[in-house]
CSV table of C-alpha atoms in Angstrom, one decimal:
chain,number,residue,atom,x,y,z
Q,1,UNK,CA,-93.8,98.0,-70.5
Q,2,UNK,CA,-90.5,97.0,-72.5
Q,3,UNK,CA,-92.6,94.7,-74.8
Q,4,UNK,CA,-95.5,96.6,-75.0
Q,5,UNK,CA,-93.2,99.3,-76.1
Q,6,UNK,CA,-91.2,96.3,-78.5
Q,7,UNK,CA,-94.5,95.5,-79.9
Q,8,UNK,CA,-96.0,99.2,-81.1
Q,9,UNK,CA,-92.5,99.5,-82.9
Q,10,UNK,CA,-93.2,96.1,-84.3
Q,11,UNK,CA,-97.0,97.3,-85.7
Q,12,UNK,CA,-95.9,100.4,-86.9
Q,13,UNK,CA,-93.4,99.2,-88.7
Q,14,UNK,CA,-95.7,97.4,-90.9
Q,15,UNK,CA,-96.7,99.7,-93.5
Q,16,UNK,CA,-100.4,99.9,-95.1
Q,17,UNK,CA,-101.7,98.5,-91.7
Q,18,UNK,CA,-104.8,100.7,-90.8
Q,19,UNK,CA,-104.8,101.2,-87.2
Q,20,UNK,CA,-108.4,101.7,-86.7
Q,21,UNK,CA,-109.1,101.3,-82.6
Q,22,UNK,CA,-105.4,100.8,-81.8
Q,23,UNK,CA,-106.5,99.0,-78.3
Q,24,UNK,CA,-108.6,96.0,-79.6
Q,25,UNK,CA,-105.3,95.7,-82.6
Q,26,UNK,CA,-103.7,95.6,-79.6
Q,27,UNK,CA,-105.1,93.5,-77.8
Q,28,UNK,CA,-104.9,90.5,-80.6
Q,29,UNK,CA,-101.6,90.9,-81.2
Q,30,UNK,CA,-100.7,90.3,-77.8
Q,31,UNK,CA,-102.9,87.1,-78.0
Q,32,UNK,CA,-100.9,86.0,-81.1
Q,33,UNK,CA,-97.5,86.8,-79.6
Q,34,UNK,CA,-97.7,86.0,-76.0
Q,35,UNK,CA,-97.2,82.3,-76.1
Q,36,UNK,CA,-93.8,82.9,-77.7
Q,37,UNK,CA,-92.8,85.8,-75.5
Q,38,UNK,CA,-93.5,83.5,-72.7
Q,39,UNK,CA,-90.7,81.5,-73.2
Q,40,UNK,CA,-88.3,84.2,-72.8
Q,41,UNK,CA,-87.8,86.2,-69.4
Q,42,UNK,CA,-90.4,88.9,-69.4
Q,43,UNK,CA,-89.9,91.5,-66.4
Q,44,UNK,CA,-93.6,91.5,-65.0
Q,45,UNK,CA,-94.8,93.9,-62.5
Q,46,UNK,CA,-97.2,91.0,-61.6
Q,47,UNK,CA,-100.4,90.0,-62.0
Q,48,UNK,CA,-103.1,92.4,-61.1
Q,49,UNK,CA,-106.6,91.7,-60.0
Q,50,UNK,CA,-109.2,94.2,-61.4
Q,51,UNK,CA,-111.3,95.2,-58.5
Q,52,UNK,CA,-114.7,97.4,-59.3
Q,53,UNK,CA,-115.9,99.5,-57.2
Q,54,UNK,CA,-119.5,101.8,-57.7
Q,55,UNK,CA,-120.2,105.0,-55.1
Q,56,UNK,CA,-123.2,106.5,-56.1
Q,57,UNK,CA,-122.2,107.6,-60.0
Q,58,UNK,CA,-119.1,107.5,-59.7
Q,59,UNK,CA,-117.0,103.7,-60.2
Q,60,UNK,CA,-113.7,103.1,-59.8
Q,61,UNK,CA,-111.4,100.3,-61.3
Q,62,UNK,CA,-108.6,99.6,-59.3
Q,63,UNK,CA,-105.8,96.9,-60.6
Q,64,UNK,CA,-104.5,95.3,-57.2
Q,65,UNK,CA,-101.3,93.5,-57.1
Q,66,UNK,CA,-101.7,90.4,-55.9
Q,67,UNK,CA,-99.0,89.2,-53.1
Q,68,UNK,CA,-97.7,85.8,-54.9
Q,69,UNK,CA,-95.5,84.1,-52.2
Q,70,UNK,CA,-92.3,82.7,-53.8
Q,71,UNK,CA,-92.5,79.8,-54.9
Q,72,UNK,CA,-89.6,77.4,-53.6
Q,73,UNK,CA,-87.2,77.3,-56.7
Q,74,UNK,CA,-86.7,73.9,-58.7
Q,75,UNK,CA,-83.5,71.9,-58.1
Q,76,UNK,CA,-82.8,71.8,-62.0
Q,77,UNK,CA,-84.4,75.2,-63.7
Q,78,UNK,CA,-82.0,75.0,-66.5
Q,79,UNK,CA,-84.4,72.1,-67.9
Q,80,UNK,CA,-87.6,72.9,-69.9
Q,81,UNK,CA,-89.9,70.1,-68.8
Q,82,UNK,CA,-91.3,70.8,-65.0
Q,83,UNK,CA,-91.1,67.0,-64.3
Q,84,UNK,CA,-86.9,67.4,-65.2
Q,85,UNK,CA,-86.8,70.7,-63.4
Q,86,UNK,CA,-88.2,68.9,-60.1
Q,87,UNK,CA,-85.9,65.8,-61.0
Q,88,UNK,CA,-89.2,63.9,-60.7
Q,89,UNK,CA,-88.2,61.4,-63.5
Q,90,UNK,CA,-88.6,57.7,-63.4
Q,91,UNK,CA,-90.1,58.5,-59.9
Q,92,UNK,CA,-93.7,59.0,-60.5
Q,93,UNK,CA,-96.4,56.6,-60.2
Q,94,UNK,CA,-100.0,56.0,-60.9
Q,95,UNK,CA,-100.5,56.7,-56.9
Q,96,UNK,CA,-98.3,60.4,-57.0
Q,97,UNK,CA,-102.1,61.9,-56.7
Q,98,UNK,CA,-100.9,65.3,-56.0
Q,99,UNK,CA,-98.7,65.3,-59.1
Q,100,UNK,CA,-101.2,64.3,-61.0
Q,101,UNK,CA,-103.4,66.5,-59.8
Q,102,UNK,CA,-101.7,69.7,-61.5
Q,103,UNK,CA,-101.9,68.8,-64.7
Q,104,UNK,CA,-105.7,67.6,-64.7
Q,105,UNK,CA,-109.2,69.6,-65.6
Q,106,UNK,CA,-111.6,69.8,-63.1
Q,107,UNK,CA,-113.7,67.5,-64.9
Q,108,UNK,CA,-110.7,64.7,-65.3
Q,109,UNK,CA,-108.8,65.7,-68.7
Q,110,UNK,CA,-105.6,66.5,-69.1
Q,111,UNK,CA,-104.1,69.9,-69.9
Q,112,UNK,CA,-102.5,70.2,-73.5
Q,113,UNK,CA,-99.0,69.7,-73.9
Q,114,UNK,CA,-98.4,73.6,-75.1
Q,115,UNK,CA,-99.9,75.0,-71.5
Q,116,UNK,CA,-98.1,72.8,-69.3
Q,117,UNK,CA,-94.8,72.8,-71.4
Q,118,UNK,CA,-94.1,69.1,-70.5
Q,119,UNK,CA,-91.9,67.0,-72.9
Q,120,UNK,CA,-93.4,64.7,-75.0
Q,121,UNK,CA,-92.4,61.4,-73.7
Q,122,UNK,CA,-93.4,62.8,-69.9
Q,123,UNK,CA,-96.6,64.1,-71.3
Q,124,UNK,CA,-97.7,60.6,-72.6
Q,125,UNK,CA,-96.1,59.0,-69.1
Q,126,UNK,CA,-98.8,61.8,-66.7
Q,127,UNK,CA,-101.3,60.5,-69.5
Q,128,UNK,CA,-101.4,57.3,-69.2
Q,129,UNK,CA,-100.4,57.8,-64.8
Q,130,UNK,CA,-103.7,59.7,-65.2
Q,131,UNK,CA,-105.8,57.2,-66.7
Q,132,UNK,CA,-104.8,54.3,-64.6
Q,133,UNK,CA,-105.5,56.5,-61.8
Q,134,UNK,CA,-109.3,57.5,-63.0
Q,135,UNK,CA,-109.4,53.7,-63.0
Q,136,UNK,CA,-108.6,52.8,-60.0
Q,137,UNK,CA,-110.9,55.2,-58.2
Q,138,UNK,CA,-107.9,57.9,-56.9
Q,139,UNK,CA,-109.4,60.6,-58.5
Q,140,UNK,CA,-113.2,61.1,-57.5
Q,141,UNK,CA,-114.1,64.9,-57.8
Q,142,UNK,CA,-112.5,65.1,-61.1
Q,143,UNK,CA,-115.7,63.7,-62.6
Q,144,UNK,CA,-117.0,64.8,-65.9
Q,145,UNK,CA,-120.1,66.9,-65.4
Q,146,UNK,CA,-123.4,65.0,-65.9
Q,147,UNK,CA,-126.2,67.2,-67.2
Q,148,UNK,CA,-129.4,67.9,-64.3
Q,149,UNK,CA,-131.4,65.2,-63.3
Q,150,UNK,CA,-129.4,62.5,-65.5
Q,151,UNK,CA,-130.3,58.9,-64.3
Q,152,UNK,CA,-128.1,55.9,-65.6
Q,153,UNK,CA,-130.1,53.0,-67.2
Q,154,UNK,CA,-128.0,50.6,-65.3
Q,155,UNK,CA,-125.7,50.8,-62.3
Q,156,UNK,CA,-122.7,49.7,-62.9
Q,157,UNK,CA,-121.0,47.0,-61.0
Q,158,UNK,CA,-118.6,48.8,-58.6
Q,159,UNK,CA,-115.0,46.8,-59.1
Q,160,UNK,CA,-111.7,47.9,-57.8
Q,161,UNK,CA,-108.8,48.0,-59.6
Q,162,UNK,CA,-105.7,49.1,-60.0
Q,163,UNK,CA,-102.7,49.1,-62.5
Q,164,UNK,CA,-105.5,49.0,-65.1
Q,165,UNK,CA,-103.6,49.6,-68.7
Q,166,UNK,CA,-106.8,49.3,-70.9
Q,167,UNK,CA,-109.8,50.8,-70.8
Q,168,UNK,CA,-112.8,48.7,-69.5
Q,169,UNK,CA,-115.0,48.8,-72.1
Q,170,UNK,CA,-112.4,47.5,-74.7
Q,171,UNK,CA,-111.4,44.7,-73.2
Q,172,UNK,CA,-112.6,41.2,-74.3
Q,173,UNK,CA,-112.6,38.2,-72.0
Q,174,UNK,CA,-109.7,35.5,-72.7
Q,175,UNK,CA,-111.4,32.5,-73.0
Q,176,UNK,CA,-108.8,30.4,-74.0
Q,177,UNK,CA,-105.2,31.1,-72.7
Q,178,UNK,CA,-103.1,28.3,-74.5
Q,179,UNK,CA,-100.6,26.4,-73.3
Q,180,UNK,CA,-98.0,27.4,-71.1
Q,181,UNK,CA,-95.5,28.8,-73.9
Q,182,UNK,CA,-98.3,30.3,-75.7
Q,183,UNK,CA,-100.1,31.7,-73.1
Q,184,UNK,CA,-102.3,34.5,-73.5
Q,185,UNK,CA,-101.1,37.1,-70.7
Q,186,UNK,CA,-103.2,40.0,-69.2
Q,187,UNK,CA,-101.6,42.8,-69.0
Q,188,UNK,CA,-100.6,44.7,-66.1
Q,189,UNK,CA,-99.4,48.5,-65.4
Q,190,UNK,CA,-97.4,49.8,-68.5
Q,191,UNK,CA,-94.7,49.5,-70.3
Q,192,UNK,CA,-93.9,53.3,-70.7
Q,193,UNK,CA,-93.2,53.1,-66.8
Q,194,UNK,CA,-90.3,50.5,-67.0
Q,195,UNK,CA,-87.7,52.8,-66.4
Q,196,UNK,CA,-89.1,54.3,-62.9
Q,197,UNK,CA,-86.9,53.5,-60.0
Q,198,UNK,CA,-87.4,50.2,-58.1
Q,199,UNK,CA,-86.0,50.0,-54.7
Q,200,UNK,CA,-86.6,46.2,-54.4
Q,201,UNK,CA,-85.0,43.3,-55.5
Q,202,UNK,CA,-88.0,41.9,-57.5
Q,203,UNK,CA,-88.2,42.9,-61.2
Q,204,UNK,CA,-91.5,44.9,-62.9
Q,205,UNK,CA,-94.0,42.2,-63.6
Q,206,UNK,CA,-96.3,43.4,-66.5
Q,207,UNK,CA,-97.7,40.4,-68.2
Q,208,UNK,CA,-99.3,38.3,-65.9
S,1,UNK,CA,-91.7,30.1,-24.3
S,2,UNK,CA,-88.9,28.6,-23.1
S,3,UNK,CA,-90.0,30.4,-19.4
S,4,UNK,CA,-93.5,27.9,-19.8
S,5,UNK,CA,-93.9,25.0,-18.0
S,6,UNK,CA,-93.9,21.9,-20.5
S,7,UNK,CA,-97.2,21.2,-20.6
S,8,UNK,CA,-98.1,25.0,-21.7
S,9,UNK,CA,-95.2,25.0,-24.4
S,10,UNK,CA,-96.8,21.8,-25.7
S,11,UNK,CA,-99.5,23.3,-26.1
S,12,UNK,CA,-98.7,26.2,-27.6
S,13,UNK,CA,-96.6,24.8,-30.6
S,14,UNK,CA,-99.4,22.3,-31.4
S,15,UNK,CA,-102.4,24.3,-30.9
S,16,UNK,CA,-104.4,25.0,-33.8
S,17,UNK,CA,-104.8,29.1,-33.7
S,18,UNK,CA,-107.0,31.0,-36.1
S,19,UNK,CA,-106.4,33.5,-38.3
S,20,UNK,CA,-107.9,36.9,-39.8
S,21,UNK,CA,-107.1,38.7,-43.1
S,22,UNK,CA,-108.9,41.6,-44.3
S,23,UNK,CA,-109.2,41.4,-48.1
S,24,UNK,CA,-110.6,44.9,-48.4
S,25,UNK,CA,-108.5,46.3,-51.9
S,26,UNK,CA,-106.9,43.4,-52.2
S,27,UNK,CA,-105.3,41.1,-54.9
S,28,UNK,CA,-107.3,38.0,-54.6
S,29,UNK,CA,-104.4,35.9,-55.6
S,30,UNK,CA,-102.1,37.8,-52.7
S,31,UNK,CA,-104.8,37.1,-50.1
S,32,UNK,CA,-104.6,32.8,-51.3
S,33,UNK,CA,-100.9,32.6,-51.1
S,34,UNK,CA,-100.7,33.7,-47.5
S,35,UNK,CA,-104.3,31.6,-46.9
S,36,UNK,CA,-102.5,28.3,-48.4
S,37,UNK,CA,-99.6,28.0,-46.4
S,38,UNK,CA,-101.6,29.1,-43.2
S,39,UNK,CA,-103.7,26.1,-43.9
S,40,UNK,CA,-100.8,23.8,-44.9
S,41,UNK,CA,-98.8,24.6,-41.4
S,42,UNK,CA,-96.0,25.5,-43.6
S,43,UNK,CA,-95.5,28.7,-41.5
S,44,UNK,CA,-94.8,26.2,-38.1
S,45,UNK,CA,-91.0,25.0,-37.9
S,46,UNK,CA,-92.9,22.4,-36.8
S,47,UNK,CA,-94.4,21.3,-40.6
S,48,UNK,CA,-95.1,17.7,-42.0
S,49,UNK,CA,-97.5,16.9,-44.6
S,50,UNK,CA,-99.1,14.1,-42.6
S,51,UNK,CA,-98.9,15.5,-39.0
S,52,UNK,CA,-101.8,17.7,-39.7
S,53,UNK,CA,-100.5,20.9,-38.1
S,54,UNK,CA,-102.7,23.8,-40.6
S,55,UNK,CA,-104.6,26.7,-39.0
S,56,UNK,CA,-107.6,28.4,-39.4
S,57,UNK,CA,-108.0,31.4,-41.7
S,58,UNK,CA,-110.8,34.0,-41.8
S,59,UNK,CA,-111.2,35.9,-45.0
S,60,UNK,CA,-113.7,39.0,-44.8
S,61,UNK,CA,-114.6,41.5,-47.0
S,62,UNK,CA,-113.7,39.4,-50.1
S,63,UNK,CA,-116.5,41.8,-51.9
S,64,UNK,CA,-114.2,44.7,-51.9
S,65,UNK,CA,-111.4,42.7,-53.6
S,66,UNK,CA,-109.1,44.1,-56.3
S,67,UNK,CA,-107.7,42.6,-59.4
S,68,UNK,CA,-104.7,44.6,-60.9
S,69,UNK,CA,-104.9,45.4,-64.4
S,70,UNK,CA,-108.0,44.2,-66.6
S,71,UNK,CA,-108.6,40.8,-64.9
S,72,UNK,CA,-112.2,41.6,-64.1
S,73,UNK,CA,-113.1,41.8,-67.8
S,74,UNK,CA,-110.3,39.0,-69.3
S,75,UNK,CA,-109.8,36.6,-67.0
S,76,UNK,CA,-112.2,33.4,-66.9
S,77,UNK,CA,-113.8,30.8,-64.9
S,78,UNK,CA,-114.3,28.3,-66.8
S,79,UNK,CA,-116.1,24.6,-65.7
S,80,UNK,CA,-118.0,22.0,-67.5
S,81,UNK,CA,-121.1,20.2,-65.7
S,82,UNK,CA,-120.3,16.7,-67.3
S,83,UNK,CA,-123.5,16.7,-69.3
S,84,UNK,CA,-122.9,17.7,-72.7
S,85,UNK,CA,-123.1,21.2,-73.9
S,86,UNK,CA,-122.1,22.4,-70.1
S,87,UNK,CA,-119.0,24.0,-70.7
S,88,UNK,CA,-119.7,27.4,-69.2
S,89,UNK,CA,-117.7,30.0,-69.2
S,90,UNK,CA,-117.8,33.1,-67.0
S,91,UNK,CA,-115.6,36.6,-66.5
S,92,UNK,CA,-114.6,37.6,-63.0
S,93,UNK,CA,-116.4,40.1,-63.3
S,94,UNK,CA,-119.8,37.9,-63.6
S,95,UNK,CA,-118.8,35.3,-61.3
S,96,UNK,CA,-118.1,37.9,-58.5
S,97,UNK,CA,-121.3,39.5,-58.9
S,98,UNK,CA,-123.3,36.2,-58.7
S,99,UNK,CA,-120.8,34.8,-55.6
S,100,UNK,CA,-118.9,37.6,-54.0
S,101,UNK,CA,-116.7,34.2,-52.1
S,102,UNK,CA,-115.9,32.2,-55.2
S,103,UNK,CA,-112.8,34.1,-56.9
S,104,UNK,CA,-111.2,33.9,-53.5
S,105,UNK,CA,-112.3,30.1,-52.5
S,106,UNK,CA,-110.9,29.4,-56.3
S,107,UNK,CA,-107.8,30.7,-55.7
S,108,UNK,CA,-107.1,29.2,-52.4
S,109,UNK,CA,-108.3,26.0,-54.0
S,110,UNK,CA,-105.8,26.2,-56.5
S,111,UNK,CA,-102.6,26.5,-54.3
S,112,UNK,CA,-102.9,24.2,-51.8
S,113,UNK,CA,-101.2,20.9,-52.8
S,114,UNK,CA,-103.3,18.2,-55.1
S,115,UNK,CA,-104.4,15.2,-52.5
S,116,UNK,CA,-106.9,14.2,-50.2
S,117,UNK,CA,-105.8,16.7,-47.3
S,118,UNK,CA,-107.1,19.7,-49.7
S,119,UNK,CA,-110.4,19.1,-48.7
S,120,UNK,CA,-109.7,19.2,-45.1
S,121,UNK,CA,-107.8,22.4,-45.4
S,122,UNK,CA,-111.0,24.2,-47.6
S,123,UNK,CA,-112.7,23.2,-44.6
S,124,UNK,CA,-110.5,25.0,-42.4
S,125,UNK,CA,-110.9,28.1,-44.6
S,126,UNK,CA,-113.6,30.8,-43.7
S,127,UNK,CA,-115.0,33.5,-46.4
S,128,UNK,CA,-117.1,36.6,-45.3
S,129,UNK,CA,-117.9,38.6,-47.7
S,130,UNK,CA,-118.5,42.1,-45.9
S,131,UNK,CA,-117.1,42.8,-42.2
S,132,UNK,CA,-119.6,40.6,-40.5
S,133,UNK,CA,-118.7,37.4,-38.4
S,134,UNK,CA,-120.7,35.5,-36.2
S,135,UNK,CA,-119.9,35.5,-32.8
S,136,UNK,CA,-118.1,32.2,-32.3
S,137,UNK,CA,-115.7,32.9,-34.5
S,138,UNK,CA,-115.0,35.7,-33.5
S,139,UNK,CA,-114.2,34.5,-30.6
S,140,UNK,CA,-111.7,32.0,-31.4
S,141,UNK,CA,-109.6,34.8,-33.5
S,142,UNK,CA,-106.1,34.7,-32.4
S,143,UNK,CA,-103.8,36.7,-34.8
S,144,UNK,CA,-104.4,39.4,-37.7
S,145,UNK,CA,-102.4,39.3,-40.7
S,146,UNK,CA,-100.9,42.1,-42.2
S,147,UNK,CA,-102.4,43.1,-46.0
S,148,UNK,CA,-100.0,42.7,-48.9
S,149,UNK,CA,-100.7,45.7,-50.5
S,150,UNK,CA,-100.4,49.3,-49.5
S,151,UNK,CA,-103.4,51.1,-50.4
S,152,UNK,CA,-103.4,54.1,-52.4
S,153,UNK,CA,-104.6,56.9,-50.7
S,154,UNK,CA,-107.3,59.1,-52.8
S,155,UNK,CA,-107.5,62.5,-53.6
S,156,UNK,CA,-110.2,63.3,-51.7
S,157,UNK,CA,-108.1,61.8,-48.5
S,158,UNK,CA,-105.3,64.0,-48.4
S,159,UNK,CA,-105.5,67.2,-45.8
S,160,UNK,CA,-105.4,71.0,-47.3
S,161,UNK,CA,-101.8,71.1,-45.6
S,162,UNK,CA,-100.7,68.1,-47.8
S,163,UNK,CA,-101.8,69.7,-51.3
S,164,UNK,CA,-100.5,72.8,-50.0
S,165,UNK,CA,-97.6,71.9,-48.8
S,166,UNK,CA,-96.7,70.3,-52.6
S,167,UNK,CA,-95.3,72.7,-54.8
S,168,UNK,CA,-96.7,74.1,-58.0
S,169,UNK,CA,-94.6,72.2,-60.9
S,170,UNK,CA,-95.6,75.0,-63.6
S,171,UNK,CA,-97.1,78.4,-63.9
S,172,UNK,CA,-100.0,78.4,-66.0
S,173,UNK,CA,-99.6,81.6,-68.6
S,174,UNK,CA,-101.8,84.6,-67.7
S,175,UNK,CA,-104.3,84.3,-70.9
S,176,UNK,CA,-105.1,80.8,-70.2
S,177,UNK,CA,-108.5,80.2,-68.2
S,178,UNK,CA,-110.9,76.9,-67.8
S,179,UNK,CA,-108.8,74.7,-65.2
């Protein structure tokens, strides 16, 4: 109501602005502005369902308030990123499905940076969590969506994996790894993950 | 025991027992380490190279086997057939599809120790590659190994209660559809 109100004064203001149908003017100026807004505390009277209703000639359009329960509030809300709000840093892994799983299409990709309002070094972290999850098979109704009746030339050999850093296709076969102070490693896991917590003794082996 | 009677206690520290280890989702080279010094007797207090004290191990499911990281594609099998032009070189990848047993017979191969017992000891070894036995071995069976590694559990695995029960990190904005 208050920034409804905030915005006409805002529009009116601007002088030689023809306000033709006010409501679709409206309408894009809240799509403009509302991404901004969002980061300060609007007052909501929540969200509201539109319900439609027909009897006989007459319909009616009700706007239900849905009954959101309350959330359990984070243990850090002065941070920006949701991962520092939870105080889920360093303590994710490729295997934290249900993490994951929030910032993920249905069809596997992730959600941009801007929507979910994660930093950027946690962003590329749940990126690359998410890919060597795809890999190794954790994920399997977040499958993109083949079109009808799509056959595939050839099956593909069905490997497990796990901890994969590269993608399979790019990978070419070592064929000769060199001596043993020149070796050739494979790689294994990632080295953006270094700095999760360890509660062994044994250190992060990535380069096998 | 101490409780047995002598006879029985001989017998049970020099028996030769047999074990089992599921490889299902497992690192290959995991599965060998514990498979070599099972076969060695180096898990017996009772251990010395020449008194011939290694066990039977059973391997199953060695299809279902996992590599970490982007061994099936990079790492290599290489092995020359003495004639010349026979170096062949194959991927994981292609030597498990033409021999679901040889990554794990390879690997075993490779860690127990260099003489003439090694031969033996691969004879000792057992590789399934899915969940069937036959019956007589079965039937010797006497202990199953824990697997090294904890499997991940999927997605599709966890209960409505267990994704409910995780809270909501963020809140998406209200204009933002196509989740």
């Amino acid at each position: 109501m208050a920034t409804r109100s905030m915005l006409r004064s805002v529009w009116t203001s601007f002088a030689g602005l023809k306000l033709g149908p006010t409501g679709t003017n409206v309408k894009l100026q809240q799509r403009i502005n509302t991404p901004q807004l969002s980061a300060l505390t609007i007052q909501s009277r929540g969200i509201r369902q539109v319900v439609e209703k027909q009897e006989g000639k007459t319909t009616t359009v009700k706007g239900q308030i849905l009954d959101i329960p309350a959330a359990p509030q984070p243990p850090n809300p002065a941070a920006k990123c949701p991962i520092y709000k939870w105080n889920l840093q360093n303590k994710y892994n490729y295997t934290d499905v249900l993490l994951l799983s929030q910032f993920i299409r249905s069809d596997g990709g992730m959600l941009p940076r801007r929507i979910t309002g994660l930093c950027p070094e946690e962003h590329r972290k749940i990126v690359i969590c998410v890919q060597m999850a795809h890999r190794a098979g954790l994920l399997p109704d977040h499958k993109p969506k083949l079109p009808e009746g799509h056959v595939s030339k050839k099956p593909k050999p069905q490997l497990n994996r796990y901890l994969t850093r590269w993608s399979i296709d790019s990978v070419k076969p070592i064929y000769k790894t060199g001596l043993k102070w020149c070796k050739k490693r494979m790689a294994v896991g990632h080295p953006a993950l270094k700095n999760n917590v360890r509660y062994g003794v044994k250190p992060l082996y990535l380069k096998h | 025991m101490s409780s047995f009677s002598r006879s029985a206690q001989q017998w049970a520290t020099f028996a030769r027992s047999w074990f089992l280890i599921d490889a299902k989702m497992q690192p290959p080279g995991k599965i060998a380490t514990m498979c070599s010094v099972r076969l060695q007797g180096k898990h017996k207090p009772i251990y010395h190279a020449l008194s011939d004290c290694g066990d039977h191990v059973v391997v199953i499911n060695t299809r279902h086997i996992a590599f970490s990281g982007n061994k099936w594609e990079q790492k290599v099998y290489s092995s020359h057939t003495g004639y010349p032009g026979g170096f062949k070189q194959v991927t994981a990848a292609q030597l498990h599809l033409k021999d679901p047993k040889a990554i794990v017979k390879l690997a075993v191969y490779g860690m127990l120790p260099k003489n003439l017992h090694r031969r033996t000891m691969m004879q000792r070894l057992h590789i399934f590659p899915d969940d069937e036995l036959p019956d007589d071995i079965r039937a010797n069976l006497t202990e199953e190994l824990p697997q090294p590694r904890e499997i991940p559990r999927k997605l599709s695995e966890y209960t409505q209660e267990e994704i409910d029960a995780f809270p909501r990190l963020w809140t998406p904005p209200e204009d933002y559809k196509m989740k």
